[in-house]
mmCIF file with all atom_site columns, C-alpha atoms and ligand atoms in Angstrom:
data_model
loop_
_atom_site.group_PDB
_atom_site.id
_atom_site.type_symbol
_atom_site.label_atom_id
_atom_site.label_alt_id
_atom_site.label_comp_id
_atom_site.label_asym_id
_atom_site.label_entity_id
_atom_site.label_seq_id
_atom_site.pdbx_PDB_ins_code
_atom_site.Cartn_x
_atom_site.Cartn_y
_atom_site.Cartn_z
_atom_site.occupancy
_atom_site.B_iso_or_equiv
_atom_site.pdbx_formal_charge
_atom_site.auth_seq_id
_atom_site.auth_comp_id
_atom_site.auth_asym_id
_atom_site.auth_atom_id
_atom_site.pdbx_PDB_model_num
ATOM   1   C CA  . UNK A 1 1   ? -96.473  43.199 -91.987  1.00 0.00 ? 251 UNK A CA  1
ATOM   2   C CA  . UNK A 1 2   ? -96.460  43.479 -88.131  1.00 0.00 ? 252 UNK A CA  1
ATOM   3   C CA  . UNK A 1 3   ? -94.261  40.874 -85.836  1.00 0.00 ? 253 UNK A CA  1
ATOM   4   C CA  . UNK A 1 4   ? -97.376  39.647 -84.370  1.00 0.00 ? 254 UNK A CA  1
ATOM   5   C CA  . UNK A 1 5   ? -95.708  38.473 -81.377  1.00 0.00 ? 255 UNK A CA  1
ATOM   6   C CA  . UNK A 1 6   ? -94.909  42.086 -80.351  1.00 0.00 ? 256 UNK A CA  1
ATOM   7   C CA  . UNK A 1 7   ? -98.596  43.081 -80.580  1.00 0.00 ? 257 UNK A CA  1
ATOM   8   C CA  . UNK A 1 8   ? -99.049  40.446 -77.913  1.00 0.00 ? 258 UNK A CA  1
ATOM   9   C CA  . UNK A 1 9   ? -98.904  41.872 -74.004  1.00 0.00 ? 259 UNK A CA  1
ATOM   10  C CA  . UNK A 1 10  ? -97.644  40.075 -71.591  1.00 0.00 ? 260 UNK A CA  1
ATOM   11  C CA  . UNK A 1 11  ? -99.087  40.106 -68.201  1.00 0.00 ? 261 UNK A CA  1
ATOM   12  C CA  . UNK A 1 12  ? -96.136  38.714 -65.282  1.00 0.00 ? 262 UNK A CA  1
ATOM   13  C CA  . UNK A 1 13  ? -98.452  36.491 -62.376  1.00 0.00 ? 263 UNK A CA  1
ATOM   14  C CA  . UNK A 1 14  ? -101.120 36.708 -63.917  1.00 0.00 ? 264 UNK A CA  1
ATOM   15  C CA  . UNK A 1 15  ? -103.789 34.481 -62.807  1.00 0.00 ? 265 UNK A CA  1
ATOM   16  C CA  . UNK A 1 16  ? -101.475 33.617 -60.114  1.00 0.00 ? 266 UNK A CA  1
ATOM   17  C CA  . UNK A 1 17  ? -97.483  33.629 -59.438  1.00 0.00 ? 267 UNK A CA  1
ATOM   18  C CA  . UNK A 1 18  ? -94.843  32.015 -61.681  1.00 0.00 ? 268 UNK A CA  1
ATOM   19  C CA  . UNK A 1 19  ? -97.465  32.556 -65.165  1.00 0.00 ? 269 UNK A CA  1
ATOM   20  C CA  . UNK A 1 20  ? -96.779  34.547 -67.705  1.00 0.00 ? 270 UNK A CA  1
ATOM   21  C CA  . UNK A 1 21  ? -100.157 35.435 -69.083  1.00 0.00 ? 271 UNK A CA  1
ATOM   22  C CA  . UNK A 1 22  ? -100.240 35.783 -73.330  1.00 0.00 ? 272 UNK A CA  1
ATOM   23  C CA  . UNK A 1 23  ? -103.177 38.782 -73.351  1.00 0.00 ? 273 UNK A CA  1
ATOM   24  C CA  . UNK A 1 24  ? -104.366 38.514 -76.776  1.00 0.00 ? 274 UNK A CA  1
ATOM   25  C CA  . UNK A 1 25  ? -106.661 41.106 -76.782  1.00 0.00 ? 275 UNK A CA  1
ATOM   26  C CA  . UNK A 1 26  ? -103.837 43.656 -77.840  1.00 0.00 ? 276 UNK A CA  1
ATOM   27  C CA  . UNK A 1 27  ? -103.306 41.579 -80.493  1.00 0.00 ? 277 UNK A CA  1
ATOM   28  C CA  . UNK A 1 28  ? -106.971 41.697 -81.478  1.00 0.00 ? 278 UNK A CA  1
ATOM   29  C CA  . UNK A 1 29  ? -107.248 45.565 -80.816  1.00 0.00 ? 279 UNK A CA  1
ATOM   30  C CA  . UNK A 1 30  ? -104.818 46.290 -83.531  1.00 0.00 ? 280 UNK A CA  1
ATOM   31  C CA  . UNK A 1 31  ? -106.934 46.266 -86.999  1.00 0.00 ? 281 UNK A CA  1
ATOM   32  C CA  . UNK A 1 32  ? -104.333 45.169 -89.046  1.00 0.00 ? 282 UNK A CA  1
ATOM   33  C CA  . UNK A 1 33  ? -102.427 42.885 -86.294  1.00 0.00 ? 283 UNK A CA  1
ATOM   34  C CA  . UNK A 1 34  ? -105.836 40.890 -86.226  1.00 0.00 ? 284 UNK A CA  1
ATOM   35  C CA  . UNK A 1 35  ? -106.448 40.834 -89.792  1.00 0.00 ? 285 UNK A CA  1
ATOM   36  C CA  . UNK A 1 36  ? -103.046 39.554 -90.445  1.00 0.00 ? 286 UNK A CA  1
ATOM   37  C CA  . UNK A 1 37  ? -103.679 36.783 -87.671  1.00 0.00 ? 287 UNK A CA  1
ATOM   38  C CA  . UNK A 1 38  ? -106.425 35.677 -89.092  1.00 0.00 ? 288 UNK A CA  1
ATOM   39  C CA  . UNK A 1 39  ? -104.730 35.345 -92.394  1.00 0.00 ? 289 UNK A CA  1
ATOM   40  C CA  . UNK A 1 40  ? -101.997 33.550 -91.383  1.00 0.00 ? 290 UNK A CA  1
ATOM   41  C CA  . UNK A 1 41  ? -103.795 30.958 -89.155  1.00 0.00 ? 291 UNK A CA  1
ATOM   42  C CA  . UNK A 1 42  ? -106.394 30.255 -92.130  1.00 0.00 ? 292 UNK A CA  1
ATOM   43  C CA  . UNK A 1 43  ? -103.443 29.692 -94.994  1.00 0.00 ? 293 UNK A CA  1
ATOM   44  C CA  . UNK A 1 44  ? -102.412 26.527 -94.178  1.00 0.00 ? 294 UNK A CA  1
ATOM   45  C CA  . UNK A 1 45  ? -106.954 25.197 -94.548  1.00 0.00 ? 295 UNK A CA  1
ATOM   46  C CA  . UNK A 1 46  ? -107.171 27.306 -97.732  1.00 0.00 ? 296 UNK A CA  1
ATOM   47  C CA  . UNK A 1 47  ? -106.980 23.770 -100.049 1.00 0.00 ? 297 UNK A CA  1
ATOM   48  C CA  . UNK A 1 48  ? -108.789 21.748 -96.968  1.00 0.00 ? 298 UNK A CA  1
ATOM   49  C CA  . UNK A 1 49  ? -112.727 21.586 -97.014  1.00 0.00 ? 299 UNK A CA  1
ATOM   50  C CA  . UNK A 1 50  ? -113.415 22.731 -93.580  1.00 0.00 ? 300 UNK A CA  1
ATOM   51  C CA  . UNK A 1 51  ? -117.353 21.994 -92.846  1.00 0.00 ? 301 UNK A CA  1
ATOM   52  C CA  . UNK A 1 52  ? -117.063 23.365 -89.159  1.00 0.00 ? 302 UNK A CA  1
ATOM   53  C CA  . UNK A 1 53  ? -114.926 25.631 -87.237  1.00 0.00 ? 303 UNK A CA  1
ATOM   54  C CA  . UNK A 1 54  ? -114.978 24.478 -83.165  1.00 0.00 ? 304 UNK A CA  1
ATOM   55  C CA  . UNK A 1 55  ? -114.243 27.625 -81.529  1.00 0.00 ? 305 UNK A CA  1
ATOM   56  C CA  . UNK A 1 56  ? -113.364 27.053 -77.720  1.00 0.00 ? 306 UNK A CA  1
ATOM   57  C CA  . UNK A 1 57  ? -114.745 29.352 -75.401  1.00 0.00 ? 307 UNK A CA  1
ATOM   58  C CA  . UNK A 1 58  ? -113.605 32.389 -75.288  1.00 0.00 ? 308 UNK A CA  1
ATOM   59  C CA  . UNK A 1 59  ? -111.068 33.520 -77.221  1.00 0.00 ? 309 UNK A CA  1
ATOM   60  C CA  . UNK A 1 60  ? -111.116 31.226 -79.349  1.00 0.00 ? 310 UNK A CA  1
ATOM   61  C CA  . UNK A 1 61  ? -115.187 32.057 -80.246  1.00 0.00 ? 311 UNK A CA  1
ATOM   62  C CA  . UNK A 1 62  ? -113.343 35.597 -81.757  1.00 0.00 ? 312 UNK A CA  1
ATOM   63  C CA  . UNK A 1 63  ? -110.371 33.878 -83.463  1.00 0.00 ? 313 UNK A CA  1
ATOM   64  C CA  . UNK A 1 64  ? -112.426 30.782 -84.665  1.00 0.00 ? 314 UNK A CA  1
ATOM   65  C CA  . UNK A 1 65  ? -115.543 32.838 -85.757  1.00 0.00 ? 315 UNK A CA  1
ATOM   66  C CA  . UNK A 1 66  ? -113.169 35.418 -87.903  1.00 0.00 ? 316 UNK A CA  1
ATOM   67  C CA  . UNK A 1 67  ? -111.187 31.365 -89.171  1.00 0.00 ? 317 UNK A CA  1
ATOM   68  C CA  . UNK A 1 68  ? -114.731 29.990 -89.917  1.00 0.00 ? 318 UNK A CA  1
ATOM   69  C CA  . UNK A 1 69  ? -116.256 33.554 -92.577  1.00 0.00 ? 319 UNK A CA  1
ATOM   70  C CA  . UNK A 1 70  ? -112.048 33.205 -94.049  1.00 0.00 ? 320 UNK A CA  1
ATOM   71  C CA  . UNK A 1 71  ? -112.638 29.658 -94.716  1.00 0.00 ? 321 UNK A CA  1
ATOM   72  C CA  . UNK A 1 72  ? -116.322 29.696 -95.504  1.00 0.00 ? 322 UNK A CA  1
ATOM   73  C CA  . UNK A 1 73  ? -117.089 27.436 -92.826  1.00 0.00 ? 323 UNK A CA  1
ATOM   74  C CA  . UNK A 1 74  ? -119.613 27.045 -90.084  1.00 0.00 ? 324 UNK A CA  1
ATOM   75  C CA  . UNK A 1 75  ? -118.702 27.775 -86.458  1.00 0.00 ? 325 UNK A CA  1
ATOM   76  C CA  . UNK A 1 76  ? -119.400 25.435 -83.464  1.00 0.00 ? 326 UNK A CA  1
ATOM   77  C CA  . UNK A 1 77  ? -118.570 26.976 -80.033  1.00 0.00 ? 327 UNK A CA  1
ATOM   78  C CA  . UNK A 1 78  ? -117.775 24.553 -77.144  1.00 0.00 ? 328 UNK A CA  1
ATOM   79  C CA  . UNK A 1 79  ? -118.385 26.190 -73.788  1.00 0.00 ? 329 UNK A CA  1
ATOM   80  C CA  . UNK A 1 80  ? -117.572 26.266 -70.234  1.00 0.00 ? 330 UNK A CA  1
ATOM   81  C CA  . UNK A 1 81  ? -121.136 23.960 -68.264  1.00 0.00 ? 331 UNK A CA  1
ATOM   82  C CA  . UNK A 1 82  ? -123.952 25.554 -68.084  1.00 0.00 ? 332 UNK A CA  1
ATOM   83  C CA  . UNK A 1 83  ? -123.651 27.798 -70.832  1.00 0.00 ? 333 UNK A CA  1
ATOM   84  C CA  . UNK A 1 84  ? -125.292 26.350 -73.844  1.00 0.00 ? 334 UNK A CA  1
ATOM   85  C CA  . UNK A 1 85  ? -129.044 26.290 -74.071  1.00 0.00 ? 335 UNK A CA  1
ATOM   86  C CA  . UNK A 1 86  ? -129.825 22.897 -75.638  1.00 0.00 ? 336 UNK A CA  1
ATOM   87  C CA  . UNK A 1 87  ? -128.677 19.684 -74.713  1.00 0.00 ? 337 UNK A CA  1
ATOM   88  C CA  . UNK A 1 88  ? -124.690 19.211 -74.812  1.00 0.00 ? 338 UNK A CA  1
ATOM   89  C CA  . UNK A 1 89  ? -122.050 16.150 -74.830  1.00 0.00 ? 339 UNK A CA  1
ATOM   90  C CA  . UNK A 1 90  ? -119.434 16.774 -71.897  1.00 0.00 ? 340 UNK A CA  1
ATOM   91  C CA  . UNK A 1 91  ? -115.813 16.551 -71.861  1.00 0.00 ? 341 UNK A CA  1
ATOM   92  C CA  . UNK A 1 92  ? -114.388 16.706 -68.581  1.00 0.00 ? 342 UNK A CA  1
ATOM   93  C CA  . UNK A 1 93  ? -110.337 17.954 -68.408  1.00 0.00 ? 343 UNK A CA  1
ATOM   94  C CA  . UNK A 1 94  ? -107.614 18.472 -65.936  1.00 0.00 ? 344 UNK A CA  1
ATOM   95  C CA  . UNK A 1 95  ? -106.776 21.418 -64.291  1.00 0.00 ? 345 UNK A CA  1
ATOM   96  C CA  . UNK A 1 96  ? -103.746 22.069 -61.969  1.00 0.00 ? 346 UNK A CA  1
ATOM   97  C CA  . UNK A 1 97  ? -106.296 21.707 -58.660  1.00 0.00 ? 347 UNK A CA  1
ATOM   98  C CA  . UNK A 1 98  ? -109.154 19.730 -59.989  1.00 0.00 ? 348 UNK A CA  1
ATOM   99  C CA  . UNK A 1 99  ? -111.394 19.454 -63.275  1.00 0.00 ? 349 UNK A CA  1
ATOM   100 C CA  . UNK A 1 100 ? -113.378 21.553 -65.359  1.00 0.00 ? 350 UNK A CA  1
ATOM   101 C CA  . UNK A 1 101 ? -115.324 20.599 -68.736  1.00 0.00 ? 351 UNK A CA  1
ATOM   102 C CA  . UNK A 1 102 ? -116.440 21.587 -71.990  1.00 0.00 ? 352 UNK A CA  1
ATOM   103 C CA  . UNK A 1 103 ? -119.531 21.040 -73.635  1.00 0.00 ? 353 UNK A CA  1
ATOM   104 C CA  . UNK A 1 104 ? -120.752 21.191 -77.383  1.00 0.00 ? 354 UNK A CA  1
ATOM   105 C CA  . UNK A 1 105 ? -124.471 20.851 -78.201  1.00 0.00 ? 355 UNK A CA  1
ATOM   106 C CA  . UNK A 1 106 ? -125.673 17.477 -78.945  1.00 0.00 ? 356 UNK A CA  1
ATOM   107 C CA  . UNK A 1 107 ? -126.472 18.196 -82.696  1.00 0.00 ? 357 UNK A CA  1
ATOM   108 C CA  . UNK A 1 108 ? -123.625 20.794 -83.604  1.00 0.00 ? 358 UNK A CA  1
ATOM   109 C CA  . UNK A 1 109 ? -121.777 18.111 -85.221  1.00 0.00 ? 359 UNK A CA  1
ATOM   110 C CA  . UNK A 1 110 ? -122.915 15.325 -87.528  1.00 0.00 ? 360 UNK A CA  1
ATOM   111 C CA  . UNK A 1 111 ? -121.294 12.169 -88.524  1.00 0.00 ? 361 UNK A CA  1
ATOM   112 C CA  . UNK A 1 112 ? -118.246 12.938 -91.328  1.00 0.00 ? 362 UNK A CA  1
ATOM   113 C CA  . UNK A 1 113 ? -118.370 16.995 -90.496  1.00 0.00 ? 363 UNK A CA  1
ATOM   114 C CA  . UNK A 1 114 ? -115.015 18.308 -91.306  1.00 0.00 ? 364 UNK A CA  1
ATOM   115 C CA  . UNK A 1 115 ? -114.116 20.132 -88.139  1.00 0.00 ? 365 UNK A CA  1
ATOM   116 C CA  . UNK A 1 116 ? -110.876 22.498 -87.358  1.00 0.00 ? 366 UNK A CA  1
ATOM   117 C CA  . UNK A 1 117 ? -110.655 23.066 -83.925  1.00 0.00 ? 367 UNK A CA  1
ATOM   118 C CA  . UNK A 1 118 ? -109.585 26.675 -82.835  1.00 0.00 ? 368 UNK A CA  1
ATOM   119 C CA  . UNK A 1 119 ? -108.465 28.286 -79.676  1.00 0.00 ? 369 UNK A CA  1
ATOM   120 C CA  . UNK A 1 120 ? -105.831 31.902 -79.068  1.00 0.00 ? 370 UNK A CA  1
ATOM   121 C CA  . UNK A 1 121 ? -103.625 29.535 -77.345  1.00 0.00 ? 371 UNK A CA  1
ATOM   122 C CA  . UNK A 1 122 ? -101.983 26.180 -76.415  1.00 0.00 ? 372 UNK A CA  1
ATOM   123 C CA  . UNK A 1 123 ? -100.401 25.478 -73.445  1.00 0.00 ? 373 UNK A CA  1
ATOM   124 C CA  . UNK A 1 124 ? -100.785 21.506 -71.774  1.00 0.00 ? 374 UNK A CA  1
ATOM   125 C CA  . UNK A 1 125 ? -103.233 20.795 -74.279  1.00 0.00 ? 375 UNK A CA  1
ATOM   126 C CA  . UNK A 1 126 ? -105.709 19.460 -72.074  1.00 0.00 ? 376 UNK A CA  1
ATOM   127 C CA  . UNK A 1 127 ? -108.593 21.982 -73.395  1.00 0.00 ? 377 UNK A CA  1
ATOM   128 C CA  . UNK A 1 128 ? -107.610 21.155 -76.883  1.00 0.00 ? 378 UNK A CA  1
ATOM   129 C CA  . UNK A 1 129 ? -108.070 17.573 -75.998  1.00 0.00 ? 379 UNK A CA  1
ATOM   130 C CA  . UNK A 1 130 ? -111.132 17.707 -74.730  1.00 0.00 ? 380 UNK A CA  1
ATOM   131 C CA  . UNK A 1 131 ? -112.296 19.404 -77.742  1.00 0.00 ? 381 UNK A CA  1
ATOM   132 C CA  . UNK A 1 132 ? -111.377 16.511 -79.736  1.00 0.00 ? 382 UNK A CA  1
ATOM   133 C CA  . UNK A 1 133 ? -113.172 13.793 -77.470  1.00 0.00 ? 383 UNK A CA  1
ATOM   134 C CA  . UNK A 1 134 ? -116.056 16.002 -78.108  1.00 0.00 ? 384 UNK A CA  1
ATOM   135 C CA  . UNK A 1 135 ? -115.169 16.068 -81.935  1.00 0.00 ? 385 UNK A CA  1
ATOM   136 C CA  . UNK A 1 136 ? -114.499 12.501 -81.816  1.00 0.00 ? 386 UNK A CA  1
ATOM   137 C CA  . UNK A 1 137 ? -117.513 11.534 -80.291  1.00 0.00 ? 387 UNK A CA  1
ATOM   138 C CA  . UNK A 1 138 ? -119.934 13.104 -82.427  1.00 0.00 ? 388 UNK A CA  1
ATOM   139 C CA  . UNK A 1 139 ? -117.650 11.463 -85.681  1.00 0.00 ? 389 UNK A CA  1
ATOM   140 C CA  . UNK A 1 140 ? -116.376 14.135 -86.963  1.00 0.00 ? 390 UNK A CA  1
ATOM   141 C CA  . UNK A 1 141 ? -113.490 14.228 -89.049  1.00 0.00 ? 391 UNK A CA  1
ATOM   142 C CA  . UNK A 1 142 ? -110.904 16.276 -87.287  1.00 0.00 ? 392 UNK A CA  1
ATOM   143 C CA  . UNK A 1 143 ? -109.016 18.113 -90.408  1.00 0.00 ? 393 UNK A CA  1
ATOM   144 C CA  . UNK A 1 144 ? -106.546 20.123 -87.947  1.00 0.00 ? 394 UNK A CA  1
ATOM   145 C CA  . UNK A 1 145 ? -106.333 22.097 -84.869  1.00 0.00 ? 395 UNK A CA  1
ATOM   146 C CA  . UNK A 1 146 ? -105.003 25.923 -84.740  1.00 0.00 ? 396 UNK A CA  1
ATOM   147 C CA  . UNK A 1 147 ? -103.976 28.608 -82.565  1.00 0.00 ? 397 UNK A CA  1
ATOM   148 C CA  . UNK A 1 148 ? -101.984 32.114 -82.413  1.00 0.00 ? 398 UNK A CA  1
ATOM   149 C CA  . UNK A 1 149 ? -99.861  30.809 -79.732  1.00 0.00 ? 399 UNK A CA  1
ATOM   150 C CA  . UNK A 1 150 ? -97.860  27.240 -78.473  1.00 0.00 ? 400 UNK A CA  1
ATOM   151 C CA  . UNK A 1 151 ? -96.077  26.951 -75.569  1.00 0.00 ? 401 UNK A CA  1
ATOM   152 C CA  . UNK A 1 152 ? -94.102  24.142 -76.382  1.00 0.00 ? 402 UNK A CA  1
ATOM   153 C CA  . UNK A 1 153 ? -92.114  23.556 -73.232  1.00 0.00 ? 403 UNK A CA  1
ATOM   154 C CA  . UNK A 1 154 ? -95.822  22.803 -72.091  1.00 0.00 ? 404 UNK A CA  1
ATOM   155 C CA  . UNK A 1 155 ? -96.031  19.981 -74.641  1.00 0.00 ? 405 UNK A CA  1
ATOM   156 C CA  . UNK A 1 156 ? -99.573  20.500 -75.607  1.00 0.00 ? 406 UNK A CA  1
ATOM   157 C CA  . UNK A 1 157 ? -99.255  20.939 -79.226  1.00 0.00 ? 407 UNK A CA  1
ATOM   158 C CA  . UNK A 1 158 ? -97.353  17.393 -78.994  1.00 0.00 ? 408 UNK A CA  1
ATOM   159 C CA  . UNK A 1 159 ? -99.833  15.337 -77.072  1.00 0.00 ? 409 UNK A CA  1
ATOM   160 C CA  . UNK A 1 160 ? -102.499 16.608 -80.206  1.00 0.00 ? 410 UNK A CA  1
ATOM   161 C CA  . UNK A 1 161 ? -100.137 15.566 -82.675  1.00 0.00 ? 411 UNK A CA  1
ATOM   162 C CA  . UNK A 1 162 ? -99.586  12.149 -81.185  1.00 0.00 ? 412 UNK A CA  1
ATOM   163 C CA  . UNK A 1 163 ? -103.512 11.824 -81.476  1.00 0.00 ? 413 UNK A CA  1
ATOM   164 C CA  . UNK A 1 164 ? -102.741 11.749 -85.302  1.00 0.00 ? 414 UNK A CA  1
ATOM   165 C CA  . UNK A 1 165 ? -104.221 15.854 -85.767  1.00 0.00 ? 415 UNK A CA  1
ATOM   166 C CA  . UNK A 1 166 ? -102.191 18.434 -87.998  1.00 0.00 ? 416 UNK A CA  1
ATOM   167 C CA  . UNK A 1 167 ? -101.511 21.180 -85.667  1.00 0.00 ? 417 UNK A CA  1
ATOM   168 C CA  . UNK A 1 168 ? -100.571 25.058 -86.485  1.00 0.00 ? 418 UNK A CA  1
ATOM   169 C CA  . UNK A 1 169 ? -99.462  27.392 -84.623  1.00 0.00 ? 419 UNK A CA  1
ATOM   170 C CA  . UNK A 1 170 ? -98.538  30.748 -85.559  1.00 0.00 ? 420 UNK A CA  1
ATOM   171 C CA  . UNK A 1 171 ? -96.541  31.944 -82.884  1.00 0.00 ? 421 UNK A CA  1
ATOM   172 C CA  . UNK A 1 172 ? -94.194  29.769 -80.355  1.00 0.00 ? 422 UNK A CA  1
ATOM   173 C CA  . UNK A 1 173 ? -93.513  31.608 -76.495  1.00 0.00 ? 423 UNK A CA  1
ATOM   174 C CA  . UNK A 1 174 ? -90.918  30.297 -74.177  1.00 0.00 ? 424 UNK A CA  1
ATOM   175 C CA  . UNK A 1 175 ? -91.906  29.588 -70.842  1.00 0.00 ? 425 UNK A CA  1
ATOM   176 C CA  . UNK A 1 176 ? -94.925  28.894 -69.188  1.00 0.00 ? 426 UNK A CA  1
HETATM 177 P P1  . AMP B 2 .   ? -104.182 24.217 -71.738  1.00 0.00 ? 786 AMP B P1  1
HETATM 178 O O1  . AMP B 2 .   ? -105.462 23.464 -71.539  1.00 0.00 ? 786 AMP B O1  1
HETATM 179 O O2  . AMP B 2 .   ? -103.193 24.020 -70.619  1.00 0.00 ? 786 AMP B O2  1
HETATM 180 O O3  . AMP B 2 .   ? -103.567 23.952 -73.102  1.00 0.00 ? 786 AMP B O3  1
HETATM 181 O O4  . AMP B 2 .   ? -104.543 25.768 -71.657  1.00 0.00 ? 786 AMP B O4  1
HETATM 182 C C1  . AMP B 2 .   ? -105.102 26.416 -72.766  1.00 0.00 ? 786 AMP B C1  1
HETATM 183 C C2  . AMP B 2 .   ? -106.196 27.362 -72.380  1.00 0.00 ? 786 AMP B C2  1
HETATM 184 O O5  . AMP B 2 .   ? -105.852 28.152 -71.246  1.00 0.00 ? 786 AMP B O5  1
HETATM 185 C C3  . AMP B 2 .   ? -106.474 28.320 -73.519  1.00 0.00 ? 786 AMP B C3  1
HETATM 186 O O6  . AMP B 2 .   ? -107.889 28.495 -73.632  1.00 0.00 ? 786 AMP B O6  1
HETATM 187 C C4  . AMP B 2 .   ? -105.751 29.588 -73.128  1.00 0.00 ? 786 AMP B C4  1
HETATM 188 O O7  . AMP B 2 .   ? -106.527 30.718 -73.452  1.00 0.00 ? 786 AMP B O7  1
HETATM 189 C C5  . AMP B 2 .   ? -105.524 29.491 -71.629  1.00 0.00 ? 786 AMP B C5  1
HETATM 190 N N1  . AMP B 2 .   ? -104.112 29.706 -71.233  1.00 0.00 ? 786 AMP B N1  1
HETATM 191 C C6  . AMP B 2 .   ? -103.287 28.782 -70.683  1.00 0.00 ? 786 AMP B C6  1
HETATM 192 N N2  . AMP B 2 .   ? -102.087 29.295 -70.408  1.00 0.00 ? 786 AMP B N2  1
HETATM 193 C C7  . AMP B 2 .   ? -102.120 30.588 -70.800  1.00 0.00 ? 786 AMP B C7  1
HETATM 194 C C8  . AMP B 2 .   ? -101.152 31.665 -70.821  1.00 0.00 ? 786 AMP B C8  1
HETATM 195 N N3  . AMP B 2 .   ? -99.889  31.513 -70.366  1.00 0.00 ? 786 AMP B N3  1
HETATM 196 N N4  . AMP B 2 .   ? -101.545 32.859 -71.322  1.00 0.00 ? 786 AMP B N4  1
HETATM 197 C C9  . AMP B 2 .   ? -102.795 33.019 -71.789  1.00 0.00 ? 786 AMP B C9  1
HETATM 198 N N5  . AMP B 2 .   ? -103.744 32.067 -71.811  1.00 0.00 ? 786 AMP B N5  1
HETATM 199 C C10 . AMP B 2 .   ? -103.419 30.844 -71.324  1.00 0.00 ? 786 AMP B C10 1
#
């Protein structure tokens, strides 16, 4: 078994000064590092019907589509605008200098679909969130919400939590 968290590189400034930047894709190089990942972050859905994984663009499409064959589910990928070809529902979130938002296509998700939302990481929680406003709109029943990594000092993981949603993380980083 590997320690996942040292197959994780961490990138100092990275966008921009002050971040410390949780590169996943070392993580996801590393055959048996990924495999394990993916093992660990579908136990905890293994007894939960999951109709839908929502994968959030983009690391969580790799993570959530790898979640979705483990747990026999579909997968739903939310996207950055102007990315999907069919019409979408928006979600619009908070960034540190303005907003971005998400969108999911209008008929992904059907009343009573059994959705796990999926991304590599968690940090304020305000792309999570906006994945499950998008959930929530289209009815969906959210069963849980995963990722690799929380930042807890960022609080994201809480403000899901306080919506009511089980959330798992496999792997908690100090800092932001
Ligand atoms: P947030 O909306 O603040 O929870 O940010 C989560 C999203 O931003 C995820 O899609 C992450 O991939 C990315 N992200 C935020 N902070 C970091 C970080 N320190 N390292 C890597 N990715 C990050």
């Amino acid at each position: 078994m590997r320690d996942l968290a040292e197959t994780i590189r961490t990138i100092p400034d990275y966008p921009k000064p002050g971040i410390l930047f949780r590169d996943v894709t070392t993580l996801m190089g590393d055959p048996l590092a990924f495999e394990q990942a993916v093992d660990e972050m579908a136990a905890p859905w293994r007894e939960t019907v999951v109709d839908q994984v929502i994968g959030i663009e983009a690391r969580g499409f790799v993570l959530g589509g790898a979640l979705a064959m483990a747990l026999k589910a579909g997968f739903t990928p939310v996207r950055k605008p102007g990315k999907l070809p069919f019409d979408t529902i928006s979600e619009d979130y908070e960034l540190e200098y303005g907003t971005d938002a998400l969108h999911m296509h209008v008929d992904a998700i059907t009343e009573g679909t059994r959705v796990l939302i999926v991304d590599d990481l968690i940090a304020t929680g305000g792309t999570a969130l906006a994945a499950v406003r998008l959930a929530r709109r289209a009815n969906a029943r959210i069963v849980g919400a995963s990722f690799l990594v929380d930042l807890p000092e960022l609080g994201g993981a809480e403000h899901v939590r306080n919506e009511n949603i089980t959330v798992n993380a496999l792997l908690s980083f100090a800092g932001h």
